[in-house]
Coordinates of N, CA and C in Angstrom, one line a residue:
Chain I
G1 N 7.4 4.3 15.2 CA 6.3 5.0 15.7 C 5.9 6.2 14.8
E2 N 5.0 7.1 15.3 CA 4.6 8.2 14.5 C 5.6 9.3 14.5
S3 N 5.8 10.0 13.5 CA 6.7 11.1 13.4 C 5.9 12.4 13.4
V4 N 6.0 13.1 14.5 CA 5.2 14.4 14.6 C 5.8 15.4 13.6
G5 N 4.9 16.1 12.9 CA 5.4 17.2 12.0 C 5.9 16.7 10.7
L6 N 5.8 15.5 10.4 CA 6.2 15.0 9.1 C 5.3 15.5 8.0
H7 N 5.9 16.0 6.9 CA 5.1 16.5 5.8 C 5.4 15.8 4.6
L8 N 4.4 15.5 3.8 CA 4.6 14.9 2.5 C 4.9 16.0 1.5
P9 N 5.8 15.7 0.5 CA 6.0 16.7 -0.5 C 4.7 17.0 -1.2
T10 N 4.5 18.2 -1.5 CA 3.2 18.5 -2.2 C 3.4 19.2 -3.6
L11 N 2.6 18.7 -4.5 CA 2.7 19.2 -5.8 C 1.3 19.9 -6.1
S12 N 1.3 21.2 -6.3 CA 0.1 22.0 -6.6 C 0.0 22.2 -8.1
V13 N -1.1 21.8 -8.7 CA -1.3 21.8 -10.1 C -2.6 22.5 -10.4
Q14 N -2.6 23.3 -11.5 CA -3.8 24.0 -12.0 C -4.6 22.9 -12.7
E15 N -5.9 22.9 -12.5 CA -6.7 22.0 -13.3 C -6.5 22.1 -14.8
G16 N -6.3 21.0 -15.4 CA -6.1 21.0 -16.9 C -4.6 21.0 -17.2
D17 N -3.7 21.3 -16.3 CA -2.3 21.2 -16.6 C -1.8 19.7 -16.4
N18 N -0.6 19.5 -16.8 CA 0.0 18.1 -16.7 C 0.7 18.1 -15.3
S19 N 0.7 16.9 -14.7 CA 1.4 16.7 -13.5 C 2.6 15.7 -13.7
I20 N 3.7 16.0 -13.0 CA 4.8 15.0 -13.0 C 5.2 14.7 -11.6
I21 N 5.1 13.5 -11.2 CA 5.5 13.0 -9.9 C 6.7 12.2 -10.0
N22 N 7.7 12.4 -9.2 CA 9.0 11.7 -9.3 C 9.2 10.7 -8.1
C23 N 10.0 9.7 -8.3 CA 10.3 8.8 -7.3 C 11.7 8.2 -7.5
A24 N 12.5 8.2 -6.5 CA 13.8 7.5 -6.5 C 13.6 6.2 -5.8
Y25 N 13.8 5.1 -6.5 CA 13.7 3.8 -5.8 C 15.1 3.4 -5.3
S26 N 15.0 2.4 -4.4 CA 16.2 2.1 -3.6 C 17.0 0.9 -4.0
N27 N 16.4 -0.1 -4.6 CA 17.0 -1.4 -4.8 C 17.3 -1.6 -6.3
S28 N 18.5 -1.7 -6.7 CA 18.9 -1.9 -8.1 C 18.4 -3.2 -8.6
A29 N 18.1 -4.1 -7.7 CA 17.6 -5.4 -8.1 C 16.1 -5.5 -8.4
S30 N 15.4 -4.4 -8.1 CA 14.0 -4.3 -8.3 C 13.7 -4.4 -9.8
D31 N 12.7 -5.1 -10.2 CA 12.4 -5.2 -11.6 C 10.9 -5.1 -11.9
Y32 N 10.1 -4.7 -10.9 CA 8.7 -4.4 -11.1 C 8.3 -3.2 -10.3
F33 N 7.7 -2.3 -10.9 CA 7.4 -1.0 -10.3 C 5.9 -0.6 -10.6
I34 N 5.3 -0.1 -9.5 CA 3.8 0.3 -9.6 C 3.7 1.6 -9.0
W35 N 2.7 2.3 -9.5 CA 2.3 3.6 -9.0 C 0.9 3.4 -8.4
Y36 N 0.7 3.9 -7.1 CA -0.6 3.8 -6.5 C -1.1 5.2 -6.2
K37 N -2.4 5.3 -6.1 CA -3.1 6.6 -5.7 C -3.8 6.3 -4.4
Q38 N -3.7 7.1 -3.4 CA -4.4 6.9 -2.2 C -5.1 8.1 -1.7
E39 N -6.4 8.0 -1.7 CA -7.2 9.1 -1.2 C -7.4 9.0 0.3
S40 N -7.7 10.1 1.0 CA -7.7 10.1 2.4 C -8.6 9.1 3.0
G41 N -8.0 8.3 3.9 CA -8.9 7.3 4.6 C -9.2 6.0 3.8
K42 N -8.5 5.9 2.7 CA -8.7 4.7 1.8 C -7.5 3.9 1.6
G43 N -7.6 2.7 1.0 CA -6.5 2.0 0.7 C -5.9 2.4 -0.7
P44 N -4.6 1.9 -1.0 CA -4.0 2.3 -2.2 C -4.8 1.8 -3.4
Q45 N -4.8 2.5 -4.5 CA -5.5 2.1 -5.7 C -4.5 2.1 -6.8
F46 N -4.4 0.9 -7.5 CA -3.5 0.7 -8.6 C -3.7 1.7 -9.7
I47 N -2.6 2.3 -10.2 CA -2.7 3.2 -11.4 C -2.1 2.6 -12.6
I48 N -0.8 2.3 -12.5 CA -0.1 1.8 -13.6 C 1.2 1.1 -13.2
D49 N 1.6 0.1 -13.9 CA 2.9 -0.6 -13.5 C 3.8 -0.7 -14.7
I50 N 5.1 -1.0 -14.5 CA 6.1 -1.2 -15.5 C 7.1 -2.1 -15.0
R51 N 7.6 -2.9 -16.0 CA 8.6 -3.9 -15.7 C 10.0 -3.3 -16.1
S52 N 11.1 -3.9 -15.6 CA 12.4 -3.3 -15.9 C 12.9 -3.4 -17.3
N53 N 12.2 -4.2 -18.1 CA 12.6 -4.4 -19.5 C 12.0 -3.3 -20.4
M54 N 11.3 -2.4 -19.7 CA 10.7 -1.3 -20.5 C 11.1 0.0 -19.8
D55 N 11.0 1.1 -20.6 CA 11.3 2.4 -20.1 C 10.2 3.4 -20.1
K56 N 9.1 3.0 -20.7 CA 7.9 3.8 -20.8 C 6.7 2.9 -21.0
R57 N 5.6 3.4 -20.3 CA 4.4 2.7 -20.5 C 3.2 3.7 -20.3
Q58 N 2.3 3.6 -21.2 CA 1.2 4.6 -21.2 C -0.1 3.9 -20.8
G59 N -0.9 4.6 -20.0 CA -2.3 4.2 -19.8 C -3.3 5.3 -20.2
Q60 N -4.4 5.3 -19.6 CA -5.3 6.4 -19.9 C -5.0 7.6 -19.1
R61 N -4.5 8.6 -19.7 CA -4.1 9.9 -19.1 C -2.8 9.8 -18.2
V62 N -2.3 8.6 -18.1 CA -1.1 8.4 -17.3 C 0.0 7.7 -18.1
T63 N 1.3 8.2 -17.8 CA 2.4 7.6 -18.4 C 3.5 7.4 -17.3
V64 N 4.1 6.3 -17.3 CA 5.2 5.9 -16.3 C 6.5 5.8 -17.1
L65 N 7.5 6.5 -16.6 CA 8.8 6.5 -17.2 C 9.8 5.8 -16.2
L66 N 10.6 4.9 -16.7 CA 11.6 4.3 -15.8 C 13.0 4.5 -16.3
N67 N 13.9 5.0 -15.4 CA 15.3 5.2 -15.8 C 16.1 4.4 -14.8
K68 N 16.5 3.2 -15.3 CA 17.2 2.3 -14.4 C 18.6 2.7 -14.0
T69 N 19.2 3.5 -14.9 CA 20.6 4.0 -14.7 C 20.7 4.8 -13.5
V70 N 19.7 5.6 -13.2 CA 19.7 6.5 -12.0 C 18.6 6.1 -11.0
K71 N 18.0 4.9 -11.2 CA 16.9 4.4 -10.3 C 15.9 5.4 -10.1
H72 N 15.3 5.9 -11.2 CA 14.3 6.9 -11.1 C 13.0 6.5 -11.8
L73 N 11.9 6.8 -11.2 CA 10.6 6.5 -11.7 C 9.7 7.8 -11.8
S74 N 9.0 8.0 -12.8 CA 8.1 9.2 -12.8 C 6.7 8.8 -13.3
L75 N 5.7 9.5 -12.8 CA 4.4 9.4 -13.2 C 3.9 10.7 -13.8
Q76 N 3.4 10.7 -15.0 CA 2.9 11.8 -15.7 C 1.4 11.7 -15.8
I77 N 0.7 12.7 -15.3 CA -0.8 12.7 -15.4 C -1.1 13.8 -16.4
A78 N -1.8 13.5 -17.4 CA -2.2 14.5 -18.4 C -3.6 15.1 -18.0
A79 N -3.6 16.4 -18.3 CA -4.9 17.2 -18.1 C -5.4 16.9 -16.7
T80 N -4.7 17.2 -15.7 CA -5.0 16.9 -14.3 C -6.4 17.4 -13.9
Q81 N -7.2 16.6 -13.2 CA -8.5 16.9 -12.8 C -8.7 17.0 -11.3
P82 N -9.7 17.6 -10.8 CA -9.8 17.7 -9.3 C -9.9 16.3 -8.7
G83 N -10.4 15.3 -9.4 CA -10.4 14.0 -8.8 C -9.1 13.3 -8.7
D84 N -8.1 13.9 -9.3 CA -6.7 13.4 -9.2 C -6.0 13.8 -7.9
S85 N -6.6 14.7 -7.2 CA -6.1 15.1 -5.9 C -6.0 13.9 -4.9
A86 N -4.8 13.6 -4.4 CA -4.6 12.4 -3.7 C -3.1 12.4 -3.3
V87 N -2.7 11.3 -2.6 CA -1.3 11.0 -2.3 C -0.9 9.9 -3.3
Y88 N 0.2 10.1 -3.9 CA 0.7 9.1 -4.9 C 2.0 8.4 -4.4
F89 N 1.9 7.1 -4.4 CA 3.1 6.3 -4.0 C 3.7 5.5 -5.1
C90 N 5.0 5.4 -5.2 CA 5.6 4.4 -6.0 C 6.0 3.2 -5.2
A91 N 6.0 2.1 -5.8 CA 6.4 0.9 -5.1 C 7.2 0.0 -5.9
E92 N 8.2 -0.7 -5.4 CA 9.1 -1.6 -6.1 C 9.1 -3.0 -5.6
M93 N 9.4 -3.9 -6.5 CA 9.4 -5.3 -6.1 C 10.6 -6.0 -6.8
V94 N 11.2 -6.9 -6.1 CA 12.3 -7.6 -6.6 C 11.8 -8.9 -7.3
A95 N 12.5 -9.3 -8.4 CA 12.1 -10.5 -9.1 C 12.2 -11.7 -8.1
A96 N 11.3 -12.6 -8.3 CA 11.3 -13.9 -7.5 C 10.8 -13.6 -6.1
G97 N 10.5 -12.4 -5.7 CA 9.9 -12.1 -4.5 C 8.6 -11.5 -4.7
N98 N 7.8 -11.3 -3.7 CA 6.5 -10.7 -3.9 C 6.3 -9.5 -2.9
K99 N 7.3 -9.1 -2.3 CA 7.2 -8.0 -1.3 C 7.3 -6.6 -2.0
L100 N 6.3 -5.8 -1.7 CA 6.4 -4.4 -2.2 C 7.1 -3.5 -1.2
T101 N 7.9 -2.6 -1.7 CA 8.5 -1.6 -0.9 C 8.0 -0.3 -1.4
F102 N 7.4 0.5 -0.5 CA 6.7 1.8 -0.9 C 7.7 2.9 -0.7
G103 N 7.6 3.9 -1.6 CA 8.3 5.1 -1.5 C 7.6 6.0 -0.6
G104 N 8.1 7.3 -0.4 CA 7.5 8.1 0.6 C 6.2 8.8 0.3
G105 N 5.9 8.9 -0.9 CA 4.6 9.6 -1.3 C 4.7 11.0 -1.6
T106 N 3.8 11.5 -2.5 CA 3.7 12.9 -2.9 C 2.2 13.2 -2.9
R107 N 1.9 14.3 -2.3 CA 0.6 14.8 -2.3 C 0.3 15.7 -3.5
V108 N -0.7 15.4 -4.3 CA -1.1 16.3 -5.4 C -2.3 17.0 -5.1
L109 N -2.2 18.3 -5.2 CA -3.4 19.2 -4.9 C -3.8 19.9 -6.3
V110 N -5.0 19.7 -6.7 CA -5.4 20.2 -8.0 C -6.3 21.5 -7.7
K111 N -5.8 22.6 -8.2 CA -6.5 23.9 -8.0 C -7.5 24.1 -9.1
P112 N -8.7 24.4 -8.8 CA -9.8 24.7 -9.9 C -9.5 25.9 -10.7
Chain V
G1 N -14.1 -7.0 -10.6 CA -13.5 -8.1 -9.9 C -12.3 -7.7 -9.0
A2 N -11.6 -8.7 -8.3 CA -10.5 -8.5 -7.5 C -10.7 -7.5 -6.4
V3 N -11.8 -7.7 -5.6 CA -12.1 -6.8 -4.5 C -11.6 -7.4 -3.2
V4 N -11.1 -6.6 -2.4 CA -10.6 -7.0 -1.1 C -11.3 -6.1 0.0
S5 N -11.9 -6.8 1.0 CA -12.6 -6.0 2.0 C -11.9 -6.2 3.3
Q6 N -12.1 -5.2 4.2 CA -11.6 -5.3 5.6 C -12.7 -5.0 6.5
H7 N -12.6 -5.6 7.7 CA -13.6 -5.4 8.7 C -12.9 -5.4 10.1
P8 N -13.1 -4.5 11.0 CA -14.0 -3.3 10.7 C -13.2 -2.2 9.9
S9 N -13.9 -1.2 9.5 CA -13.3 -0.1 8.8 C -12.7 0.8 9.8
W10 N -13.2 0.9 11.0 CA -12.5 1.6 12.1 C -12.9 1.0 13.4
V11 N -12.0 1.2 14.4 CA -12.2 0.6 15.7 C -11.6 1.5 16.7
I12 N -12.2 1.7 17.9 CA -11.6 2.4 19.0 C -11.7 1.5 20.2
C13 N -10.6 1.3 20.8 CA -10.5 0.4 22.0 C -9.7 1.0 23.1
K14 N -9.8 0.4 24.2 CA -9.1 0.8 25.4 C -7.7 0.1 25.4
S15 N -6.8 0.8 26.0 CA -5.4 0.3 26.2 C -5.5 -1.1 26.9
G16 N -4.7 -2.0 26.4 CA -4.7 -3.3 27.0 C -5.6 -4.4 26.4
T17 N -6.5 -3.9 25.6 CA -7.4 -4.9 25.0 C -6.8 -5.4 23.6
S18 N -7.5 -6.4 23.1 CA -7.0 -7.0 21.8 C -8.0 -6.7 20.8
V19 N -7.5 -6.4 19.6 CA -8.4 -6.1 18.4 C -8.1 -7.0 17.3
K20 N -9.2 -7.6 16.6 CA -9.0 -8.4 15.5 C -9.5 -7.7 14.3
I21 N -8.7 -7.7 13.2 CA -9.0 -7.1 11.9 C -9.1 -8.2 10.9
E22 N -10.1 -8.2 10.1 CA -10.3 -9.3 9.0 C -10.0 -8.7 7.7
C23 N -9.4 -9.5 6.9 CA -9.1 -9.1 5.4 C -9.6 -10.3 4.6
R24 N -10.6 -9.9 3.7 CA -11.2 -10.9 2.8 C -11.0 -10.6 1.3
S25 N -10.6 -11.6 0.6 CA -10.7 -11.5 -0.9 C -12.1 -12.0 -1.3
L26 N -12.9 -11.1 -2.0 CA -14.3 -11.4 -2.2 C -14.6 -12.2 -3.4
D27 N -13.7 -12.1 -4.4 CA -14.1 -12.8 -5.7 C -12.9 -13.5 -6.2
F28 N -11.9 -13.8 -5.4 CA -10.7 -14.5 -5.9 C -10.1 -15.3 -4.7
Q29 N -9.3 -16.2 -5.0 CA -8.6 -16.9 -3.9 C -7.1 -16.3 -3.8
A30 N -6.7 -16.2 -2.6 CA -5.4 -15.6 -2.4 C -4.5 -16.5 -1.5
T31 N -3.5 -17.1 -2.1 CA -2.5 -17.9 -1.3 C -1.8 -17.0 -0.4
T32 N -1.5 -15.8 -0.8 CA -0.7 -14.9 0.0 C -1.4 -13.6 0.2
M33 N -1.4 -13.1 1.5 CA -2.0 -11.8 1.9 C -0.9 -11.1 2.6
F34 N -0.9 -9.8 2.6 CA 0.1 -9.0 3.2 C -0.6 -7.9 4.1
W35 N 0.1 -7.7 5.2 CA -0.5 -6.7 6.2 C 0.5 -5.5 6.3
Y36 N 0.0 -4.3 6.1 CA 0.8 -3.1 6.1 C 0.2 -2.2 7.3
R37 N 1.1 -1.3 7.8 CA 0.7 -0.3 8.7 C 1.1 1.0 8.1
Q38 N 0.3 2.0 8.3 CA 0.5 3.4 7.8 C 0.2 4.4 8.9
F39 N 1.2 5.1 9.3 CA 1.0 6.3 10.3 C 0.7 7.5 9.4
P40 N 0.0 8.5 10.1 CA -0.3 9.7 9.4 C 0.8 10.3 8.6
K41 N 0.5 10.7 7.4 CA 1.4 11.4 6.5 C 2.7 10.6 6.2
Q42 N 2.6 9.3 6.4 CA 3.7 8.4 6.1 C 3.3 7.3 5.1
S43 N 4.3 6.6 4.6 CA 4.1 5.6 3.6 C 3.6 4.3 4.3
L44 N 3.3 3.3 3.4 CA 2.9 2.0 3.9 C 4.2 1.2 4.3
M45 N 4.1 0.6 5.4 CA 5.2 -0.2 5.9 C 4.7 -1.7 6.0
L46 N 5.4 -2.6 5.3 CA 5.0 -4.0 5.3 C 5.3 -4.5 6.7
M47 N 4.3 -5.2 7.3 CA 4.4 -5.8 8.7 C 4.7 -7.2 8.5
A48 N 4.0 -7.9 7.7 CA 4.1 -9.4 7.6 C 3.5 -9.9 6.3
T49 N 4.0 -11.1 5.9 CA 3.4 -11.8 4.7 C 2.7 -13.0 5.3
S50 N 1.5 -13.2 4.9 CA 0.6 -14.2 5.4 C 0.3 -15.3 4.3
N51 N 0.8 -16.5 4.5 CA 0.5 -17.5 3.6 C -0.6 -18.6 4.1
E52 N -1.5 -18.9 3.3 CA -2.5 -19.8 3.7 C -2.0 -21.2 4.2
G53 N -2.3 -21.5 5.4 CA -1.9 -22.8 5.9 C -0.6 -22.9 6.6
S54 N 0.1 -21.7 6.6 CA 1.5 -21.7 7.2 C 1.7 -20.5 8.0
K55 N 2.7 -20.5 8.8 CA 3.0 -19.3 9.7 C 3.4 -18.1 8.8
A56 N 2.9 -17.0 9.4 CA 3.3 -15.7 8.7 C 4.7 -15.4 8.8
T57 N 5.3 -14.6 7.9 CA 6.6 -14.1 7.9 C 6.6 -12.7 8.2
Y58 N 7.3 -12.3 9.4 CA 7.2 -11.0 9.9 C 8.5 -10.2 9.4
E59 N 8.3 -8.9 9.2 CA 9.3 -8.0 8.8 C 10.2 -7.7 10.1
Q60 N 11.4 -7.3 9.8 CA 12.3 -7.0 11.0 C 11.7 -5.8 11.8
G61 N 11.7 -6.0 13.1 CA 11.1 -5.1 14.0 C 9.7 -5.2 14.3
V62 N 8.9 -6.1 13.7 CA 7.6 -6.4 14.0 C 7.4 -7.5 15.0
E63 N 6.8 -7.3 16.1 CA 6.7 -8.4 17.1 C 5.6 -9.3 16.7
K64 N 6.0 -10.6 16.5 CA 5.0 -11.6 16.1 C 4.0 -12.0 17.2
D65 N 4.4 -11.8 18.5 CA 3.5 -12.1 19.5 C 2.6 -11.0 19.8
K66 N 2.8 -9.8 19.3 CA 1.9 -8.7 19.5 C 0.9 -8.6 18.3
F67 N 1.4 -9.0 17.1 CA 0.6 -8.8 15.9 C 0.4 -10.3 15.4
L68 N -0.7 -10.9 15.8 CA -1.0 -12.3 15.5 C -1.7 -12.4 14.2
I69 N -1.1 -13.2 13.3 CA -1.7 -13.3 12.0 C -2.2 -14.8 11.8
N70 N -3.4 -14.9 11.3 CA -4.0 -16.2 11.0 C -4.5 -16.2 9.5
H71 N -4.1 -17.1 8.7 CA -4.6 -17.2 7.3 C -5.1 -18.6 7.1
A72 N -6.4 -18.8 7.6 CA -7.0 -20.1 7.7 C -7.6 -20.5 6.4
S73 N -7.9 -19.6 5.5 CA -8.5 -20.1 4.3 C -7.9 -19.2 3.1
L74 N -8.3 -19.6 1.9 CA -7.7 -18.9 0.8 C -8.4 -17.5 0.5
T75 N -9.3 -17.2 1.4 CA -10.1 -15.9 1.2 C -10.1 -15.0 2.5
L76 N -9.4 -15.5 3.5 CA -9.5 -14.8 4.8 C -8.2 -14.8 5.5
S77 N -7.7 -13.6 5.9 CA -6.5 -13.5 6.8 C -7.0 -12.5 7.9
T78 N -6.6 -12.8 9.1 CA -6.9 -11.9 10.2 C -5.6 -11.4 11.0
L79 N -5.6 -10.2 11.4 CA -4.6 -9.6 12.2 C -5.1 -9.2 13.5
T80 N -4.5 -9.8 14.6 CA -5.0 -9.5 15.9 C -3.9 -8.6 16.6
V81 N -4.3 -7.4 17.0 CA -3.3 -6.6 17.8 C -3.6 -6.9 19.2
T82 N -2.7 -7.6 19.9 CA -2.9 -8.0 21.3 C -2.3 -6.9 22.2
S83 N -3.0 -6.8 23.4 CA -2.7 -5.8 24.4 C -2.3 -4.4 23.7
A84 N -3.3 -3.9 23.1 CA -3.0 -2.7 22.3 C -2.7 -1.5 23.2
H85 N -1.8 -0.6 22.7 CA -1.4 0.6 23.4 C -1.5 1.8 22.4
P86 N -1.6 2.9 22.9 CA -1.8 4.1 22.1 C -0.8 4.2 20.9
E87 N 0.4 3.7 21.1 CA 1.3 3.8 20.0 C 1.0 2.8 18.9
D88 N 0.0 1.9 19.1 CA -0.4 1.0 18.0 C -1.5 1.6 17.2
S89 N -2.0 2.8 17.6 CA -2.9 3.5 16.8 C -2.4 3.8 15.4
S90 N -3.1 3.4 14.4 CA -2.5 3.5 13.0 C -3.6 3.1 12.0
F91 N -3.3 3.2 10.8 CA -4.1 2.7 9.7 C -3.6 1.4 9.2
Y92 N -4.3 0.3 9.4 CA -3.8 -1.0 8.9 C -4.4 -1.4 7.7
I93 N -3.6 -1.8 6.7 CA -4.1 -2.1 5.3 C -3.6 -3.5 5.0
C94 N -4.5 -4.3 4.4 CA -4.1 -5.6 3.8 C -4.1 -5.6 2.3
S95 N -3.4 -6.5 1.8 CA -3.5 -6.7 0.3 C -3.5 -8.2 0.1
A96 N -4.0 -8.6 -1.1 CA -4.1 -10.1 -1.4 C -3.5 -10.3 -2.8
E97 N -2.8 -11.3 -3.0 CA -2.3 -11.7 -4.3 C -3.0 -12.9 -4.8
P98 N -3.7 -12.7 -6.0 CA -4.5 -13.9 -6.5 C -3.7 -15.1 -6.9
Q99 N -4.4 -16.2 -6.9 CA -3.8 -17.4 -7.5 C -4.1 -17.4 -9.0
P100 N -3.3 -17.9 -9.9 CA -1.8 -18.0 -9.6 C -1.1 -16.7 -9.5
S101 N 0.0 -16.7 -8.9 CA 0.7 -15.4 -8.6 C 1.1 -14.6 -9.9
T102 N 0.8 -13.3 -9.9 CA 1.2 -12.5 -11.1 C 1.9 -11.2 -10.6
D103 N 2.3 -11.2 -9.4 CA 2.9 -10.0 -8.8 C 1.9 -9.0 -8.4
T104 N 0.7 -9.0 -8.8 CA -0.3 -8.0 -8.6 C -0.9 -8.2 -7.2
Q105 N -0.9 -7.2 -6.4 CA -1.6 -7.1 -5.1 C -2.8 -6.2 -5.2
Y106 N -3.9 -6.7 -4.6 CA -5.1 -5.9 -4.6 C -5.3 -5.4 -3.1
F107 N -5.5 -4.2 -2.9 CA -5.5 -3.6 -1.5 C -6.9 -3.5 -1.0
G108 N -7.0 -3.7 0.3 CA -8.2 -3.4 1.0 C -8.4 -2.0 1.3
P109 N -9.5 -1.6 1.9 CA -9.8 -0.2 2.1 C -9.2 0.4 3.4
G110 N -8.6 -0.5 4.2 CA -7.9 -0.1 5.4 C -8.8 -0.1 6.6
T111 N -8.2 -0.2 7.8 CA -8.9 -0.2 9.1 C -8.2 0.8 10.0
R112 N -8.9 1.8 10.4 CA -8.3 2.8 11.4 C -8.5 2.3 12.8
L113 N -7.3 2.1 13.4 CA -7.4 1.7 14.8 C -6.9 2.8 15.7
T114 N -7.8 3.1 16.7 CA -7.4 4.2 17.7 C -7.5 3.5 19.1
V115 N -6.4 3.6 19.8 CA -6.3 3.0 21.1 C -6.2 4.1 22.1
L116 N -7.2 4.1 23.0 CA -7.3 5.2 24.0 C -6.4 4.9 25.2

């Protein structure tokens, strides 16, 4: 059910600065990881993905880093813009399965 | 490409009534669709996996008789919340995995359900 008073971790960033969002994933058997952006009242939007045979992948203004040793995933956003304000979720998937498990989410607030 | 729609985008109903939510893949065929529930300020929780032409697979703790899923075609899955109660108020989101499977899921815009 709904948890009253639950707060998402929030990252406040000055416009133009770089943002780093962290995620600890739970299953050592996961081999596919995705970052999603969710704006208020909308569904998740794919940002970038990475497979476990890689430790870094770059997209346009975004970079995902994977550290399998400590089960840690991060998303770096370069030159953060007001349009980047949203909640960001990491998600993991186990090989040979197709179920996504989502992390708790981080809210990014971009200050002009 | 790879657009998923949901209908309705929001619905308000009285306690005890049933509500049907549709999830459509508009420009691709999806053997598998997924239904998630998201409470305010929380993450997405997978409710069930819907496979075309077969029974849905429900996650632990999700009542299959309360959340009826039908995946009658490769582009449409429906979720019916039966005898809805206020605690069922939530944001319901579907996703669809294109054929052939590539692990990629495309998400719909979500349906906000409010049960009075």
